[in-house]
Amino acid sequence: MAWRGWAQRGWGCGQAWAASVDGRSCEELTVALAPQRLLGHRFNFFIQQKCGFRKAPRKVEPRRSDTGTSGEAYRRSALIPPVEETVFYPSPYPIRSLIKPLFFTVGFTGCAFGSAAIWQYESLKSRVQSYFDGIKADWLDSIRPQKEGDFRKEINKWWNNLSDGQRTVTGIIAANVLVFCLWRVPSLQRTMIRYFTSNPASKVLCSPMLLSTFSHFSLFHMAANMYVLWSFSSSIVNILGQEQFMALYLSAGVISNFVSYVGKVATGRYGPSLGASGAIMTVLAAVCTKIPEGRLAIIFLPMFTFTAGNALKAIIAMDTAGMILGWKFFDHAAHLGGALFGIWYVTYGHELIWKNREPLVKIWHEIRTNGPKKGGGSK
């Protein structure tokens, strides 16, 4: 009886506590404290408290920017991950926050094209040796008994049937799929938001400019981007070559993110961005500029075709309107920056950057031929 009386008194206290919070019942409080459903998934950065004698978790309110745009505006897009507990505080000196990204963009672009030039040199040097190795391998295969149903042989056959462009972008697609899977790990959510989404109001500014290029939160977003990249891979690699394409793609991801930073700082509309759309827009714009009379079609409407030149004009017009009108579903500044960079590179950049790589290649050739000088010893 004593225990029963204690339990009844405890239950009465619980009822009194529930009724004293804004005059709402436990059921009403449970609904009020339920995390918002975003994108069809629940991402809880705290353990949801059950109705009882525990205190409700304190809600973190995002700080509004000067223009009145809060983080909720960016949660409406299915392409951006939820940032319930991540609060971005715009810098009191926004122009200063662009200095480090600017130097990172220039330095990374130079390193990318310099590395691509050295890569091309090494590739050309090894082709002769690979040619003789291939002849030897073919001769050994002719005298060696063939295995039936060899899985490795089937994989090699599939790989050899791909074009140079398709083989080049396979690694890029694999990296995007890996990062997409990492987004599904709850314990990595904070790390992914910190390093794989780009935002000029974040504490980490430079590395996300590259990592966010390989980051997709929505499966549809990733599938659409990778399909476009796969479709244009053969054309762009035939125009530029494997090494130059990789330098262009990686540089385009960083440059488009820098343009996005500038747009966000100029408008005060801070928020996270991610995806390979900026880099893919560079590829698309480069191909459309180089082959303006090529015929393109929409994935779901293959019966309607149009020229590549008209498609590029429509894309630039849409992204320009999106920047002016403040549309938030896509990062239109990144799209526009990537498209303009692609047009500039195939028109002027190839002559200014890639065709002036000879001094660097000569220096590398001297290093590879002579090797480091060894001191000491007699001749």
XYZ file of C-alpha atoms in Angstrom:
379
model
C 0.000 0.000 0.000
C 2.853 2.353 0.796
C 4.458 1.685 -2.573
C 1.146 2.192 -4.339
C 0.607 5.505 -2.589
C 4.107 6.666 -3.555
C 3.483 5.738 -7.177
C 0.190 7.586 -7.170
C 1.853 10.680 -5.728
C 4.631 10.462 -8.339
C 2.098 10.124 -11.148
C 0.247 13.102 -9.792
C 3.446 15.160 -9.810
C 4.059 14.110 -13.413
C 0.578 15.232 -14.369
C 1.084 18.552 -12.608
C 4.450 19.068 -14.361
C 2.971 18.263 -17.789
C 0.057 20.591 -17.245
C 2.302 23.435 -16.071
C 4.305 23.679 -19.302
C 2.387 26.244 -21.375
C -0.795 24.507 -20.296
C -0.215 21.656 -22.749
C -0.490 17.933 -22.173
C 2.236 15.326 -22.654
C 0.856 14.386 -26.051
C 0.952 18.014 -27.199
C 4.531 18.406 -25.964
C 5.601 15.254 -27.805
C 4.263 16.700 -31.061
C 5.925 20.050 -30.364
C 9.322 18.481 -29.686
C 9.261 16.011 -32.600
C 12.107 16.715 -35.047
C 11.144 18.185 -38.361
C 10.891 15.640 -41.184
C 13.276 16.694 -43.900
C 13.679 15.024 -47.269
C 11.825 11.936 -46.150
C 14.524 11.091 -43.551
C 15.033 11.924 -39.891
C 18.442 13.208 -38.912
C 18.428 13.602 -35.111
C 21.488 15.255 -33.662
C 20.102 14.567 -30.178
C 18.234 11.680 -28.581
C 14.537 12.478 -28.534
C 13.217 12.645 -24.971
C 10.100 10.717 -24.091
C 7.271 12.377 -22.236
C 7.877 12.011 -18.521
C 9.972 13.698 -15.865
C 12.927 14.582 -18.105
C 13.529 18.053 -19.419
C 12.920 18.766 -23.063
C 16.039 19.399 -25.216
C 16.916 23.005 -25.803
C 16.279 24.028 -29.391
C 19.044 25.911 -31.191
C 17.670 28.823 -33.161
C 19.665 29.777 -36.277
C 20.804 33.353 -36.379
C 19.160 35.392 -39.103
C 21.287 37.337 -41.519
C 20.959 41.034 -42.168
C 18.632 40.437 -45.104
C 16.265 38.326 -43.033
C 17.172 35.039 -44.728
C 17.548 32.196 -42.234
C 18.744 28.645 -42.623
C 15.152 27.503 -43.231
C 15.252 28.911 -46.750
C 18.006 26.489 -47.675
C 16.286 23.473 -46.106
C 13.536 23.651 -48.696
C 15.801 22.188 -51.366
C 16.028 18.412 -51.599
C 19.635 18.821 -52.761
C 20.927 20.227 -49.452
C 21.311 18.210 -46.239
C 19.488 19.269 -43.043
C 21.483 21.625 -40.840
C 19.341 21.580 -37.712
C 22.159 22.056 -35.219
C 24.679 23.779 -37.488
C 24.496 27.549 -37.138
C 26.380 29.757 -39.603
C 27.345 33.220 -38.396
C 28.203 35.593 -41.239
C 31.487 37.424 -40.749
C 31.238 41.096 -39.679
C 33.772 41.765 -42.475
C 32.417 39.634 -45.339
C 34.958 40.795 -47.920
C 37.806 39.499 -45.780
C 36.291 36.023 -45.779
C 36.957 35.850 -49.549
C 40.722 36.449 -49.323
C 41.716 32.906 -48.333
C 39.321 31.265 -50.854
C 40.736 33.518 -53.587
C 44.329 32.479 -52.915
C 43.250 28.849 -52.600
C 41.445 29.024 -55.951
C 44.442 30.519 -57.770
C 46.950 28.185 -56.125
C 44.881 25.043 -56.618
C 44.194 25.847 -60.275
C 47.895 26.366 -60.947
C 48.826 23.134 -59.166
C 46.112 21.204 -61.023
C 47.301 22.239 -64.484
C 50.967 21.877 -63.525
C 50.355 18.349 -62.248
C 48.386 17.545 -65.395
C 51.332 18.652 -67.568
C 53.728 16.396 -65.630
C 51.194 13.571 -65.777
C 50.990 13.907 -69.556
C 54.785 13.837 -69.818
C 54.968 10.625 -67.776
C 52.147 9.079 -69.797
C 53.860 9.783 -73.109
C 57.133 8.432 -71.768
C 55.568 5.179 -70.621
C 53.550 4.485 -73.794
C 56.503 3.033 -75.661
C 57.275 0.669 -72.815
C 53.590 -0.199 -72.485
C 53.449 -0.962 -76.191
C 56.239 -3.537 -75.964
C 54.777 -4.942 -72.752
C 51.462 -5.354 -74.566
C 53.082 -7.256 -77.411
C 54.761 -9.574 -74.928
C 51.501 -10.115 -73.022
C 49.634 -10.956 -76.247
C 52.321 -13.492 -77.202
C 52.133 -15.165 -73.795
C 48.327 -15.319 -73.968
C 48.548 -17.044 -77.344
C 50.638 -19.925 -75.964
C 48.990 -20.045 -72.530
C 45.834 -22.171 -72.118
C 42.773 -19.936 -71.868
C 40.531 -20.134 -68.815
C 36.816 -20.374 -69.329
C 34.575 -18.012 -67.376
C 37.437 -15.961 -65.974
C 35.770 -13.051 -64.109
C 38.847 -10.863 -64.280
C 39.022 -11.341 -68.035
C 35.398 -10.253 -68.394
C 36.082 -7.124 -66.355
C 39.095 -6.292 -68.518
C 37.032 -6.840 -71.647
C 34.322 -4.449 -70.382
C 36.939 -1.882 -69.382
C 38.682 -2.038 -72.758
C 35.368 -1.483 -74.549
C 34.899 1.862 -72.798
C 36.037 5.068 -74.442
C 38.910 7.091 -73.008
C 36.452 9.620 -71.606
C 34.299 6.977 -69.933
C 37.336 5.347 -68.341
C 38.460 8.773 -67.109
C 35.186 9.701 -65.393
C 34.702 6.250 -63.829
C 36.950 7.257 -60.936
C 35.057 10.519 -60.480
C 31.733 8.679 -60.371
C 33.123 6.163 -57.856
C 34.286 9.011 -55.586
C 30.830 10.622 -55.716
C 29.130 7.332 -54.848
C 31.486 6.833 -51.894
C 30.785 10.297 -50.486
C 27.043 9.767 -51.023
C 27.249 6.603 -48.891
C 29.117 8.498 -46.166
C 26.184 10.925 -45.932
C 24.042 7.941 -44.867
C 26.196 7.310 -41.734
C 24.557 9.194 -38.813
C 27.792 9.501 -36.822
C 29.452 11.349 -39.726
C 26.771 13.989 -40.213
C 28.636 16.818 -38.494
C 31.882 16.020 -40.295
C 30.133 15.852 -43.661
C 28.390 19.188 -43.119
C 31.639 20.791 -41.990
C 33.923 19.576 -44.786
C 31.646 18.498 -47.652
C 29.364 21.546 -47.875
C 30.735 24.929 -48.934
C 29.647 28.094 -47.153
C 31.487 31.440 -46.787
C 30.051 31.749 -43.251
C 31.596 28.454 -42.125
C 34.834 28.228 -40.142
C 36.319 25.879 -42.762
C 36.484 27.739 -46.073
C 39.042 26.218 -48.454
C 38.886 22.411 -48.350
C 35.064 22.281 -48.793
C 35.481 24.159 -52.083
C 36.989 20.961 -53.515
C 35.349 18.259 -51.374
C 31.814 19.562 -51.932
C 32.321 18.964 -55.662
C 32.185 15.216 -54.933
C 29.363 15.509 -52.399
C 25.666 14.785 -53.061
C 22.940 14.393 -50.470
C 20.087 13.541 -52.847
C 20.225 10.347 -54.916
C 18.407 12.027 -57.808
C 20.865 14.947 -57.750
C 23.851 12.624 -57.903
C 22.307 10.385 -60.586
C 21.471 13.357 -62.817
C 24.934 14.911 -62.477
C 26.764 11.639 -63.094
C 24.575 10.857 -66.117
C 25.411 14.210 -67.696
C 29.113 13.740 -66.912
C 29.082 10.247 -68.428
C 27.259 11.510 -71.530
C 29.735 14.333 -72.214
C 32.864 12.461 -71.100
C 33.837 11.113 -74.526
C 33.453 14.498 -76.222
C 35.365 16.534 -73.649
C 38.241 14.034 -73.384
C 38.536 13.890 -77.181
C 38.785 17.695 -77.232
C 41.177 18.198 -74.312
C 42.768 14.864 -73.527
C 42.632 12.930 -70.278
C 45.162 14.958 -68.314
C 43.884 18.390 -69.322
C 40.294 17.320 -68.660
C 41.079 16.270 -65.079
C 42.815 19.588 -64.424
C 39.861 21.462 -65.904
C 37.260 19.474 -63.933
C 38.946 19.852 -60.540
C 39.705 23.532 -61.127
C 36.125 24.117 -62.266
C 34.791 22.706 -59.000
C 36.907 25.128 -56.950
C 36.271 28.127 -59.218
C 32.501 27.603 -59.290
C 32.464 27.391 -55.487
C 34.441 30.620 -55.259
C 31.886 32.355 -57.490
C 29.217 30.935 -55.169
C 31.060 32.457 -52.193
C 31.128 35.844 -53.920
C 27.417 35.644 -54.708
C 26.481 34.733 -51.144
C 28.620 37.473 -49.636
C 27.260 40.061 -52.076
C 23.615 39.174 -51.416
C 23.924 38.171 -47.756
C 22.100 34.890 -48.467
C 24.361 32.494 -46.612
C 23.768 28.774 -46.717
C 25.459 25.447 -47.516
C 25.997 24.226 -51.078
C 27.183 20.896 -52.441
C 27.259 18.904 -55.653
C 29.230 18.545 -58.863
C 26.898 20.780 -60.872
C 29.380 23.665 -61.113
C 32.153 21.461 -62.523
C 29.737 19.658 -64.846
C 28.471 23.005 -66.122
C 32.069 23.768 -67.121
C 32.246 20.499 -69.073
C 28.881 21.106 -70.708
C 29.727 24.710 -71.618
C 33.102 23.707 -73.053
C 31.559 21.053 -75.304
C 28.668 23.303 -76.375
C 31.077 26.133 -77.204
C 33.379 23.872 -79.172
C 30.550 22.009 -80.974
C 27.637 24.525 -81.074
C 25.794 22.656 -83.852
C 25.659 19.378 -81.942
C 22.215 18.008 -81.162
C 21.136 17.507 -77.550
C 17.993 16.175 -75.914
C 16.443 16.083 -72.433
C 16.657 12.763 -70.585
C 12.913 12.289 -70.147
C 11.958 13.918 -73.476
C 14.281 12.386 -76.066
C 11.919 13.248 -78.917
C 12.669 16.994 -78.518
C 16.145 17.942 -79.743
C 17.936 21.286 -79.914
C 21.387 22.583 -80.727
C 24.126 22.709 -78.109
C 24.554 26.450 -78.641
C 20.890 27.169 -77.877
C 20.991 24.891 -74.841
C 23.970 26.776 -73.435
C 22.248 30.132 -73.951
C 19.116 28.885 -72.171
C 21.111 27.546 -69.221
C 23.035 30.807 -68.794
C 19.802 32.823 -69.016
C 18.091 30.643 -66.400
C 20.982 30.827 -63.927
C 21.305 34.579 -64.423
C 17.594 34.987 -63.681
C 17.976 32.724 -60.653
C 20.729 34.932 -59.242
C 18.795 38.150 -59.832
C 15.485 36.833 -58.480
C 17.059 34.982 -55.559
C 15.902 31.455 -56.381
C 17.166 29.049 -53.715
C 16.558 25.586 -55.131
C 19.920 25.574 -56.970
C 23.174 27.424 -56.393
C 22.777 29.504 -59.541
C 25.967 31.476 -58.895
C 28.025 28.263 -58.934
C 26.266 27.098 -62.116
C 26.876 30.411 -63.847
C 30.494 30.563 -62.700
C 31.158 27.050 -63.984
C 29.532 27.770 -67.360
C 31.469 31.019 -67.880
C 34.728 29.313 -66.924
C 34.095 26.557 -69.477
C 33.397 29.085 -72.230
C 36.484 31.108 -71.326
C 38.791 28.106 -71.179
C 38.021 26.634 -74.607
C 38.103 30.132 -76.122
C 41.173 31.657 -74.466
C 42.344 29.578 -71.490
C 43.661 26.671 -73.520
C 46.034 28.996 -75.357
C 47.058 30.914 -72.229
C 47.508 27.998 -69.824
C 47.947 24.630 -71.489
C 50.042 25.664 -74.466
C 52.463 27.512 -72.174
C 53.294 24.444 -70.088
C 56.573 23.781 -71.965
C 58.915 25.496 -69.425
C 57.525 23.390 -66.604
C 57.807 20.192 -68.659
C 61.434 21.013 -69.519
C 62.288 21.487 -65.851
C 60.642 18.175 -65.008
C 62.462 16.484 -67.900
C 65.805 17.721 -66.585
C 64.984 16.401 -63.133
C 63.908 13.003 -64.501
C 66.857 12.690 -66.894
C 69.753 13.927 -64.771
C 68.327 13.053 -61.364
C 69.462 14.658 -58.096
C 73.138 15.544 -58.023
C 75.111 13.311 -55.704
C 77.897 14.952 -53.769
C 81.189 13.364 -52.694
C 83.123 10.464 -54.143
C 85.732 10.434 -56.908
C 85.184 9.865 -60.607
